[in-house]
Coordinates of C-alpha atoms in Angstrom, one line a residue:
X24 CA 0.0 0.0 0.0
X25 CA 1.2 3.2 -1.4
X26 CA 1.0 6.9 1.2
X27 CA -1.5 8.1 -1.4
X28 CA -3.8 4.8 -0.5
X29 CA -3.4 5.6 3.2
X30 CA -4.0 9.3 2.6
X31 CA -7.3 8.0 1.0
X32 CA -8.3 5.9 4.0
X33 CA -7.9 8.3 6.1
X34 CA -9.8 10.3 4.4
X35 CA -13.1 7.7 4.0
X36 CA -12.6 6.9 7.7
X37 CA -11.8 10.2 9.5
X38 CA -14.9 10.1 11.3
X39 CA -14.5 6.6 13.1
X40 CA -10.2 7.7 13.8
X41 CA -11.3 10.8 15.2
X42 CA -14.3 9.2 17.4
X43 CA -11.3 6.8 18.4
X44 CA -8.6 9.2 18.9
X45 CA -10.6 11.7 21.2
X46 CA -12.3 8.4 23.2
X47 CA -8.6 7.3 24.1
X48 CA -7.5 10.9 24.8
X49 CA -10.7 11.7 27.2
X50 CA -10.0 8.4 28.8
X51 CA -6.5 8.5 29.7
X52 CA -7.5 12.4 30.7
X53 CA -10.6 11.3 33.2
X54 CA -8.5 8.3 34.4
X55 CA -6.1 11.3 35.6
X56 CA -8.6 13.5 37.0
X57 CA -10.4 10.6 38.9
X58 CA -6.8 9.2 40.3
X59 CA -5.8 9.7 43.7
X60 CA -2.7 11.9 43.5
X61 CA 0.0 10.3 45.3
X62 CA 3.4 11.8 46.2
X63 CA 6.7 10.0 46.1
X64 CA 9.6 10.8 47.8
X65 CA 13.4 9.1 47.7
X66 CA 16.9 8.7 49.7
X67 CA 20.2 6.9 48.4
X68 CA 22.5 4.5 50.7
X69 CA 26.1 4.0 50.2
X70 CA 26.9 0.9 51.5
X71 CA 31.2 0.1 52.4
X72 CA 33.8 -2.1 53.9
X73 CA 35.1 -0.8 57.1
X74 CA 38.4 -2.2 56.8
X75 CA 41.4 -3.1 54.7
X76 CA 44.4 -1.1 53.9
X77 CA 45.9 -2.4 50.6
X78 CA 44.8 -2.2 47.2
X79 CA 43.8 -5.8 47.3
X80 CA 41.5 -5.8 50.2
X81 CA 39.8 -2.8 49.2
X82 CA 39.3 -4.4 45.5
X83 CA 38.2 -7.5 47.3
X84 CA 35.6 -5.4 49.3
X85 CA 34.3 -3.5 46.9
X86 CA 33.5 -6.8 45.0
X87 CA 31.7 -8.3 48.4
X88 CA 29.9 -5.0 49.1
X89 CA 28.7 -5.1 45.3
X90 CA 27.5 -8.3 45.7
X91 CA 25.7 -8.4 48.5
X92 CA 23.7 -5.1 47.1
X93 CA 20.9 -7.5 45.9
X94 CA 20.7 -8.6 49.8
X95 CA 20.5 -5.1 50.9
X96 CA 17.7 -3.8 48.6
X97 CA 15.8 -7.2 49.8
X98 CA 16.3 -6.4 53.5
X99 CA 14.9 -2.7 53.1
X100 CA 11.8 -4.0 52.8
X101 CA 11.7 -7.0 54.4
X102 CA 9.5 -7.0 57.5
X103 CA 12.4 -6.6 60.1
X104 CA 12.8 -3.1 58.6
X105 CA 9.7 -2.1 58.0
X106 CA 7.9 -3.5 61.2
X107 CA 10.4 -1.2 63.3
X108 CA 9.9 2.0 61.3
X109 CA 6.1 1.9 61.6
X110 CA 6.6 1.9 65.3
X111 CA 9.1 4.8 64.6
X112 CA 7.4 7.1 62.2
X113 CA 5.3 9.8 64.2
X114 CA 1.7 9.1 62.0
X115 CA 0.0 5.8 62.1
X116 CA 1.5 3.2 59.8
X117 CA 1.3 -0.6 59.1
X118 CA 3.9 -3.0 58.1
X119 CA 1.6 -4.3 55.4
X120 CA 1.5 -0.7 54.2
X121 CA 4.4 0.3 53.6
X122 CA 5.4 -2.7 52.2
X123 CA 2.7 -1.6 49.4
X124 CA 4.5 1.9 49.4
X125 CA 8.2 1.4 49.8
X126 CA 10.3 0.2 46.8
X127 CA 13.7 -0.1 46.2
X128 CA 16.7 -0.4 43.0
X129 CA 20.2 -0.9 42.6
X130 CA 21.8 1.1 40.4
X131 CA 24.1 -1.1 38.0
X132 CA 28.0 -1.5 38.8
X133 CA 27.6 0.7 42.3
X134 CA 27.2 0.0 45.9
X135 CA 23.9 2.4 46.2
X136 CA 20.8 1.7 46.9
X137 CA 17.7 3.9 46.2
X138 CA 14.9 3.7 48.5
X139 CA 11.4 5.3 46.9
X140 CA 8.6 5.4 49.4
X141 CA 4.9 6.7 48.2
X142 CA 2.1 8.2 49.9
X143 CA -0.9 10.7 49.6
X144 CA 0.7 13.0 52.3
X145 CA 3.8 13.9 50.5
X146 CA 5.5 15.1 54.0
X147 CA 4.9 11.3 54.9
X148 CA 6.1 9.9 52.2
X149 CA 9.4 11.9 52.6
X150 CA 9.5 11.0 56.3
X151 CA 9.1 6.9 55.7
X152 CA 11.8 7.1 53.2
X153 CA 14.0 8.5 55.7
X154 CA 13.7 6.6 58.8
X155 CA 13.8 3.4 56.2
X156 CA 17.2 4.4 55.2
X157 CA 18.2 4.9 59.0
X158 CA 16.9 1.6 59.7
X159 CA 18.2 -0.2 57.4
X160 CA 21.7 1.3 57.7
X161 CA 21.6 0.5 61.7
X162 CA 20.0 -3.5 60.6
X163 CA 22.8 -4.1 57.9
X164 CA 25.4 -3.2 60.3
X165 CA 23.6 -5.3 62.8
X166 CA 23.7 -9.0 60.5
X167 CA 27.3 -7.8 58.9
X168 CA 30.4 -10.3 59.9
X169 CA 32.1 -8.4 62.9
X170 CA 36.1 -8.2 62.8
X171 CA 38.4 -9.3 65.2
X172 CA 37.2 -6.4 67.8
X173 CA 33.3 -7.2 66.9
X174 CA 33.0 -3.9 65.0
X175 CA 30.6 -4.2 61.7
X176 CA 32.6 -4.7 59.2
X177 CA 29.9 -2.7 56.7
X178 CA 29.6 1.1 56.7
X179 CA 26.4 2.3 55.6
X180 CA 26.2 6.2 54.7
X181 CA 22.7 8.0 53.7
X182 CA 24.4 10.2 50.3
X183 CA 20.8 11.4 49.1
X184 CA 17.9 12.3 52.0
X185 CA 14.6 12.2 50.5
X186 CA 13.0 16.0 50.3
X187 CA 9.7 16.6 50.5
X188 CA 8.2 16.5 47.1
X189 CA 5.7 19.5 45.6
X190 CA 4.0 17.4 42.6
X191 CA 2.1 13.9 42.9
X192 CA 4.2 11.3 41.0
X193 CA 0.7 9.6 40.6
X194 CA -1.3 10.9 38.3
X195 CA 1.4 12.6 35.4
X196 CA -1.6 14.2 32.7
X197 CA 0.7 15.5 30.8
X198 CA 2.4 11.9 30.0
X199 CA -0.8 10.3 30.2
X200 CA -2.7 12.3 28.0
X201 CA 0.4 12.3 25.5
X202 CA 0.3 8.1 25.7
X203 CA -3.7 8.3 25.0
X204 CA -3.1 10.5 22.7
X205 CA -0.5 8.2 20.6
X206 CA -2.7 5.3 21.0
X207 CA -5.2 6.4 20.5
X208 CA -3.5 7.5 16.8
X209 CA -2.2 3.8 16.4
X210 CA -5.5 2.7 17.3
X211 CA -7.5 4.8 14.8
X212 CA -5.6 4.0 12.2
X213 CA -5.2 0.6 13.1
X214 CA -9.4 -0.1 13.0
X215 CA -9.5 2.6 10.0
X216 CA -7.4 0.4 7.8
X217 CA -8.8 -2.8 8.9
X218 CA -12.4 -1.4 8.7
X219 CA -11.3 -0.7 5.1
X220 CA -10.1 -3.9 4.5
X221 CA -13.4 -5.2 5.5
X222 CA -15.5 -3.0 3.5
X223 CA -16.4 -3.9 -0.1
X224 CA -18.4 -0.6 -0.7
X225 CA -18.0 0.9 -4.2
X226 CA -16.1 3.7 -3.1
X227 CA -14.8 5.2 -6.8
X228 CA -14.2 4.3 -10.6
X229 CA -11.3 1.9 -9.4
X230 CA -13.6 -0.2 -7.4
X231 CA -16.3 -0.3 -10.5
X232 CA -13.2 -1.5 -12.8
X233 CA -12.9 -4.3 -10.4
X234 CA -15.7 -5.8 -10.5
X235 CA -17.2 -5.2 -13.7
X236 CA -15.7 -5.4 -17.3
X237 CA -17.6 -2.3 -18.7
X238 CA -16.5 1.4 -18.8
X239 CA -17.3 4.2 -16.3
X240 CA -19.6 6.2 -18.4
X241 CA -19.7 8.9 -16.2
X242 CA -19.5 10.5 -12.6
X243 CA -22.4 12.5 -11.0
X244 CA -22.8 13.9 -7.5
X245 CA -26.0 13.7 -5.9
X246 CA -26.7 16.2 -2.7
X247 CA -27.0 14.4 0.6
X248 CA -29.9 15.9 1.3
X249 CA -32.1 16.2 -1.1
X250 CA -36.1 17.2 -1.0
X251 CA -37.7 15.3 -4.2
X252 CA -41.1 17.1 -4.2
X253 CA -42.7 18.9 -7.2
X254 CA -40.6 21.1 -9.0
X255 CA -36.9 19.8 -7.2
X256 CA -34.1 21.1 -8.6
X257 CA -32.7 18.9 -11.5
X258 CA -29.6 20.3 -12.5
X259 CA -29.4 20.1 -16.3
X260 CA -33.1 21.8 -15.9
X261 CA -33.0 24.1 -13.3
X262 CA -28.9 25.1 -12.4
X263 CA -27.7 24.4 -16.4
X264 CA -24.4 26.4 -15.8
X265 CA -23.4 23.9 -12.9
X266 CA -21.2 21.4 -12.4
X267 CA -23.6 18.4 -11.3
X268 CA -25.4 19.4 -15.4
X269 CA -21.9 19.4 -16.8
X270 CA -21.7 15.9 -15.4
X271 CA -24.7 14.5 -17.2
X272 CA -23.7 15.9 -20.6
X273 CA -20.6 13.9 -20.1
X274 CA -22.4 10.7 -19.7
X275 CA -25.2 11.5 -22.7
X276 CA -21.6 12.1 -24.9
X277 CA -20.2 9.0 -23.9
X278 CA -23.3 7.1 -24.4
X279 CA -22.9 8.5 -27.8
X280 CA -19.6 7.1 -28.3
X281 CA -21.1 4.0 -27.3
X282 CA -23.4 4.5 -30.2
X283 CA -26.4 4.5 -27.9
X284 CA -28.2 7.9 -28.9
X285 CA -26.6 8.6 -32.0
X286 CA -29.3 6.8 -33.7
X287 CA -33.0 5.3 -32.7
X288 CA -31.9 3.3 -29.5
X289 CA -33.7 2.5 -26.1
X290 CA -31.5 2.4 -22.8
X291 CA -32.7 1.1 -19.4
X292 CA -30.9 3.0 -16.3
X293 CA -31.3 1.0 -12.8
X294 CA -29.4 0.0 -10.2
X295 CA -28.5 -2.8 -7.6
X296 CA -30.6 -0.9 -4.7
X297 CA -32.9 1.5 -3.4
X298 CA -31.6 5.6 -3.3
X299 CA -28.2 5.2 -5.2
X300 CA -29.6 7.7 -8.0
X301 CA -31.0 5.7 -10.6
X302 CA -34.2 7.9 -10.9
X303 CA -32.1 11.1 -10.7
X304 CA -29.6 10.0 -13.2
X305 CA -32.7 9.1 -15.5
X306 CA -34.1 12.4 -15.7
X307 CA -31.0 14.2 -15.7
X308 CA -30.3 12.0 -18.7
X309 CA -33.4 12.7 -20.3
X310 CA -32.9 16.4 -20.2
X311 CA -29.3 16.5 -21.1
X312 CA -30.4 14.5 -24.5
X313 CA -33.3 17.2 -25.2
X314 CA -31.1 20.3 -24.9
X315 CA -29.4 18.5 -27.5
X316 CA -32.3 18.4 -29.8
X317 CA -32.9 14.6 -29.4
X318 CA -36.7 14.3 -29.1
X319 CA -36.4 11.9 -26.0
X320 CA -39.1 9.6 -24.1
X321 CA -38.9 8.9 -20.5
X322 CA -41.0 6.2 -19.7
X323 CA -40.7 5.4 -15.5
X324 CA -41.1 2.2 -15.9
X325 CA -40.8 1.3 -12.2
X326 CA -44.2 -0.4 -11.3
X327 CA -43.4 -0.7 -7.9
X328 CA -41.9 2.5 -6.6
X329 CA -42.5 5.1 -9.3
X330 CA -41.1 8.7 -8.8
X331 CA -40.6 10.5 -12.2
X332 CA -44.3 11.8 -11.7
X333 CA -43.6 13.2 -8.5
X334 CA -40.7 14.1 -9.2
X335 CA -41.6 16.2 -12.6
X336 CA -44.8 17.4 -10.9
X337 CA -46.7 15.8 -13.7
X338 CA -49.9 13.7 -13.6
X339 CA -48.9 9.8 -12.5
X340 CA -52.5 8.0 -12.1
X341 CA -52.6 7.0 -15.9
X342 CA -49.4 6.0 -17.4
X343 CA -47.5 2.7 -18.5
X344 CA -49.3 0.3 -16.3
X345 CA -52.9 2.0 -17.9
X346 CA -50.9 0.8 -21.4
X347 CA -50.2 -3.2 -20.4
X348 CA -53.4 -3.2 -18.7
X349 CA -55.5 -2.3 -21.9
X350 CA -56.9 0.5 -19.9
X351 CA -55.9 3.5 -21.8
X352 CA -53.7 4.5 -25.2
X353 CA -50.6 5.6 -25.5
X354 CA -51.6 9.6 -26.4
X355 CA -53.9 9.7 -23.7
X356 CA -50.8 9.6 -21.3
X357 CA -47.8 10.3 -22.5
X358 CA -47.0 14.0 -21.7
X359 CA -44.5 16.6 -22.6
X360 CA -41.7 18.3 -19.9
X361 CA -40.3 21.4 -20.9
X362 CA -39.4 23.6 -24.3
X363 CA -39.1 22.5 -27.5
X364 CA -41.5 19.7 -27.7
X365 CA -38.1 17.6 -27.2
X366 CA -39.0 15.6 -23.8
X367 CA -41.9 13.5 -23.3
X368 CA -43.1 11.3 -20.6
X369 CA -45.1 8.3 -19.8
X370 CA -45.0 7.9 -16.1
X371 CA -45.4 4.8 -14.4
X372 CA -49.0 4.9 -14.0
X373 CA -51.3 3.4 -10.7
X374 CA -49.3 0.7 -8.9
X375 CA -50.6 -2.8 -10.5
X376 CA -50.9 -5.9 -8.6
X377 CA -48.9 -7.7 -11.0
X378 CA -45.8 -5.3 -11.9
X379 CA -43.5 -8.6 -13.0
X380 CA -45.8 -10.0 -15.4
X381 CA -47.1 -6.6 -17.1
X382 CA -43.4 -6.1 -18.2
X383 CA -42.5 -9.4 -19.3
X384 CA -45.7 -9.4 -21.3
X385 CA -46.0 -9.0 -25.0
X386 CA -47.6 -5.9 -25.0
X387 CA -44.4 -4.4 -23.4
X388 CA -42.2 -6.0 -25.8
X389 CA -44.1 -4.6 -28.7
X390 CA -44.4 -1.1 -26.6
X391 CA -40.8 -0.8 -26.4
X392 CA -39.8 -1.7 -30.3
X393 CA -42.9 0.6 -31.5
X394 CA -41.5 3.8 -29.3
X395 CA -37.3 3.2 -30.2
X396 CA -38.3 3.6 -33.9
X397 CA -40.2 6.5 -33.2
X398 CA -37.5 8.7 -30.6
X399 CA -34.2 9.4 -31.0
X400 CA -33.9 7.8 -27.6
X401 CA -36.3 6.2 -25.0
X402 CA -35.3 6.1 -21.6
X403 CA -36.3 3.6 -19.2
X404 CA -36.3 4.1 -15.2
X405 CA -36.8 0.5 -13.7
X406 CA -36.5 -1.3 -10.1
X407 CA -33.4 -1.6 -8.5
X408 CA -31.5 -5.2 -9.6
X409 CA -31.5 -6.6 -6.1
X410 CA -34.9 -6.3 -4.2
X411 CA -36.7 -7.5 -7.8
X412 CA -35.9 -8.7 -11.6
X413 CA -38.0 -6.0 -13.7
X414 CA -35.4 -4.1 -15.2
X415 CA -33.5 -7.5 -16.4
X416 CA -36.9 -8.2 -17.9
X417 CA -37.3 -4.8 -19.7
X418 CA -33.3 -4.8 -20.3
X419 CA -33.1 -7.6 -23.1
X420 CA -35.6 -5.6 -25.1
X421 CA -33.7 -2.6 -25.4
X422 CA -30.1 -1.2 -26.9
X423 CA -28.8 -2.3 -23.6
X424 CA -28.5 -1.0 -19.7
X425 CA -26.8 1.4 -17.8
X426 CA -26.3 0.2 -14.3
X427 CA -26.1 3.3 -11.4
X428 CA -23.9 2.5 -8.3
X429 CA -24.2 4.7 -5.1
X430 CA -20.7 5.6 -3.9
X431 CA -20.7 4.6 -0.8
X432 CA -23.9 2.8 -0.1
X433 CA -23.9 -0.5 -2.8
X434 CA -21.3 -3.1 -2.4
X435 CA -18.7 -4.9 -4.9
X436 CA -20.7 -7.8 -4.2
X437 CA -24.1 -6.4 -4.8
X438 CA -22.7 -5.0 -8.0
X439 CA -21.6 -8.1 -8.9
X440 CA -24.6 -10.0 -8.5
X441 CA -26.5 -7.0 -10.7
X442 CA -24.2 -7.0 -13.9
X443 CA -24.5 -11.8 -13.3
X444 CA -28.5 -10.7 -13.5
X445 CA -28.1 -8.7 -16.4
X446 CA -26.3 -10.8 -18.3
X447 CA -28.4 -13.7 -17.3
X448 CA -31.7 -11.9 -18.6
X449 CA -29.7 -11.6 -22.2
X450 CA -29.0 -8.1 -21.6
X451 CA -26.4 -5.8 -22.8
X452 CA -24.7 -3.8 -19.9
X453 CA -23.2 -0.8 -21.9
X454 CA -21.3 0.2 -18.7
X455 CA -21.5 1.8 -15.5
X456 CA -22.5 5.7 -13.9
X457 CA -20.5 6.2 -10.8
X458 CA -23.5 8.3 -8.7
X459 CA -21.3 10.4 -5.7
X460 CA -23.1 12.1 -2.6
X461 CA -20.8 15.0 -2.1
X462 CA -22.8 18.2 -2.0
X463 CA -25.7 18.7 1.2
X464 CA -27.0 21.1 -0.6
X465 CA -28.3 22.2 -4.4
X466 CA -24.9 24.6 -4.5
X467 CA -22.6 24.1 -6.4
X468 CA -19.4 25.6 -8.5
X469 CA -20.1 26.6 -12.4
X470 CA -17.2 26.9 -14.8
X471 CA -14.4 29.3 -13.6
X472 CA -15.2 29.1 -10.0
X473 CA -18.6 30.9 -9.7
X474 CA -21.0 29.5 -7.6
X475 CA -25.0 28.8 -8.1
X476 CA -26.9 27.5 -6.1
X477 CA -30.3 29.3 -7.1
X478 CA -32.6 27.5 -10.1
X479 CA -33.1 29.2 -13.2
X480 CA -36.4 29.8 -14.2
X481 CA -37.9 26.9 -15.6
X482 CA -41.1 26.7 -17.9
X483 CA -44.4 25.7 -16.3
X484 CA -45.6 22.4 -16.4
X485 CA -48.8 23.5 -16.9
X486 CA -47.4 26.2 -19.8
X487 CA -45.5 23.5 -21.9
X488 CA -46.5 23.3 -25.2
X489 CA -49.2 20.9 -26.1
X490 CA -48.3 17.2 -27.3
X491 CA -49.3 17.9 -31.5
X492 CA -51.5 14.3 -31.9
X493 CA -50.2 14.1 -35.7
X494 CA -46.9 13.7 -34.4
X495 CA -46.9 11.2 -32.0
X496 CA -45.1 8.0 -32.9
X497 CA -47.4 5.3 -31.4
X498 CA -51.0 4.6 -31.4
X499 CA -52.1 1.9 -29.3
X500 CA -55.6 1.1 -31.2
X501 CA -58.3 -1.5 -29.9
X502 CA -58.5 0.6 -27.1
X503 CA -60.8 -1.8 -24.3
X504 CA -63.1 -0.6 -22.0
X505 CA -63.0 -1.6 -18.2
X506 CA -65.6 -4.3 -18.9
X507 CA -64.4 -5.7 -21.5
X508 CA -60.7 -6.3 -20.4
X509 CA -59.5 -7.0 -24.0
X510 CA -55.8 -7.4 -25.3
X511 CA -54.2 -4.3 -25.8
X512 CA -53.1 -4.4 -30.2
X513 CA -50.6 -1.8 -31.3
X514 CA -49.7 -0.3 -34.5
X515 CA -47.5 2.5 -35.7
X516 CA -48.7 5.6 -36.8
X517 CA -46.1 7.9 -37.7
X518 CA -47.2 11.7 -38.7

């Protein structure tokens, strides 16, 4: 893994690393504030032979003195010491508690012992340090061999007396806080990597190249927050000079290339779940095409869950399920969106009981082929790929699909299973729309650095030109009556 990968991690995860990072810092901080401050005081004892006059028998008791050292430290807190200097110290002590507060250490190559004693009173903890340095200088002399006049032959000198100290030893914040802080920094990164590791979301265009063998049409951002009521913003509509419209004339060009709108074609857009844009890319698309001068047909053909209606602030109760049903004909509900006489739109119609078997019907087959010679391009919004198989159904009947994945919210694996359903319905995948939720809002940066965030004025739905009968493409003729419930028959009738 390369600095620029661990740049990026950071980067998807700093949310969970800082959570982590301040929970270790607060914790190491309220472990120091809760603490029980306790002071700790030492002495030092220099411990000697008291005899010899040559060379060699001071060498030789240096040696012996060193040695015993080990001895020493042991016997400073041993209970012979200690039990006499709780009888000695002018505050109430046990031996059982100062042998929890009095420590010693040797330092390496020297005859010196350090004793350390700790307690919340840091005038007693400089006092027990002291009298266990006097005690144990009087007991070492006391075991020592004696010489031939039954002196000690150990001298024991107190080099260091311990000083009353002015700061608890017990708790250090400072240190503390510094050793949350760092791991709390390994630990953040640690579970940010790993977490990363563990994660199979789609995250960019990479992650689409490794899972399916089709090229990233395009890139769109989606605000996080978005209010989809009548008359939301739709950027190639409303904000045109933006950089979210920009985007979706990229992918209508690239579809293009992919010779998907340079003639008559039909093109499903869907996705492998719910809210990763497929609806929003669709109508986007569908603009994008008409400012082109492509005369375009939107049909929503999600049966389930429509929202182009709602989303258009057009008229859903009569639309494509009316169609399959027999119930109405084509003219009576396709309707035009905006200038031009460009965009049309056959929404989704009521919600039918039966949404799987109205689109694999024969009717909808025949629908499809009958509109794609009559449009530059027909645009089909279908279900989601993973909760149901619609838009596999509807795919194999059109120039191919274009499959929308949610940065973020769809994994590899779900994206994976959605291009092995299209291809199993017979369907051409012509590639992939990487849908980003960057923005919280409808602003955004135009061309040269300007920002707009406010829509233009768009026309009126109820002010759009009317839909010229002569000219539409497809009459579906036979038209039954509720009672009857006769096949729907359709013919072309071009004007």
């Amino acid at each position: 893994m390369t600095i620029h990968t661990y740049a990026q991690i950071v980067r998807r995860r700093w949310r969970i690393m800082l959570g982590l990072l301040a929970t270790c810092v607060i914790a190491a901080l309220l472990w120091s504030v809760t603490t029980t401050p306790m002071y700790r005081s030492s002495a030092s004892v220099y411990f000697s032979l008291s005899y010899g006059n040559s060379a060699v028998d001071l060498s030789q008791g240096s040696s012996y003195t060193q040695a015993q050292m080990e001895s020493y430290a042991m016997l400073a807190t041993s209970p012979r010491v200690l039990g006499e200097v709780a009888t000695m110290l002018p505050f109430p002590a046990t031996e059982a508690q100062l042998a929890r507060e009095v420590s010693t250490s040797v330092a390496a190559g020297t005859v010196i012992i350090h004793i350390s004693a700790s307690d919340r009173s840091p005038q007693h903890a400089a006092a027990i340090a002291n009298k266990v340095t006097d005690v144990l200088g009087v007991t070492a002399k006391s075991l020592s061999p004696k010489d031939s006049r039954g002196r000690p032959t150990v001298d024991v000198y107190a080099v260091g007396a311990a000083r009353v100290p002015t700061k608890p030893a017990v708790p250090a914040t400072k240190r503390n806080v510094a050793a949350g802080f760092l791991g709390g920094l390994i630990l953040a990164f640690a579970i940010g990597v790993l977490r990363d590791k563990l994660d199979d979301k789609v995250r960019c265009a990479a992650d689409l190249s490794d899972v399916v063998d089709k090229p990233v049409l395009g890139e769109v951002t989606m605000p996080r927050r978005s209010r989809w009521s009548g008359g939301a913003q739709l950027p190639v509509r409303d904000v045109p000079l933006s950089g979210r419209a920009e985007s979706y004339r990229k992918l209508r060009t690239n579809l293009r290339f992919m010779q998907v709108g340079s003639g008559r074609s039909s093109v499903v857009i869907t996705s492998s779940e719910e809210s990763e844009g497929k609806t929003t890319t669709a109508l986007n698309l569908a603009f994008a095409c008409a400012e082109a001068g492509d005369r375009v047909l939107l049909i929503d053909a999600d049966l389930r869950k429509p929202a182009v209606a709602q989303r258009l602030g057009i008229e859903g109760s009569a639309g494509l399920s009316s169609i399959l049903s027999g119930l109405s004909a084509f003219e009576d509900v396709v309707q035009p969106s905006g200038a031009d006489n460009k965009l049309f739109v056959l929404p989704s119609g009521a919600v039918p009981p039966n949404p799987g078997q109205l689109l694999s019907s024969s009717q909808m087959a025949v629908l499809v082929q009958c509109l794609a010679d009559d449009y530059d391009i027909v645009i089909l919004d279908c279900p989601p790929l993973g909760p149901v198989t619609d838009a596999a159904l509807i795919a194999h009947l059109t120039s191919g699909a274009v499959l929308v994945a949610g940065a973020g919210s769809v994994s590899q694996s779900r994206l994976a299973e959605s291009v092995r359903a299209l291809e199993q319905g017979g369907a051409k995948l012509l590639g992939v729309v990487l849908a980003r939720k960057r923005f919280r809002s409808g602003r955004d940066r135009t061309y040269g650095g300007a920002e707009s965030g406010r829509h233009t004025t768009a026309v009126p739905q109820a002010d759009a030109p009317e839909l010229d009968s002569p000219e539409l493409p497809v009459e579906l003729v036979g038209k039954p009556s509720v009672r009857t419930g006769a096949t729907v028959q359709a013919s072309v009738r071009r004007g």
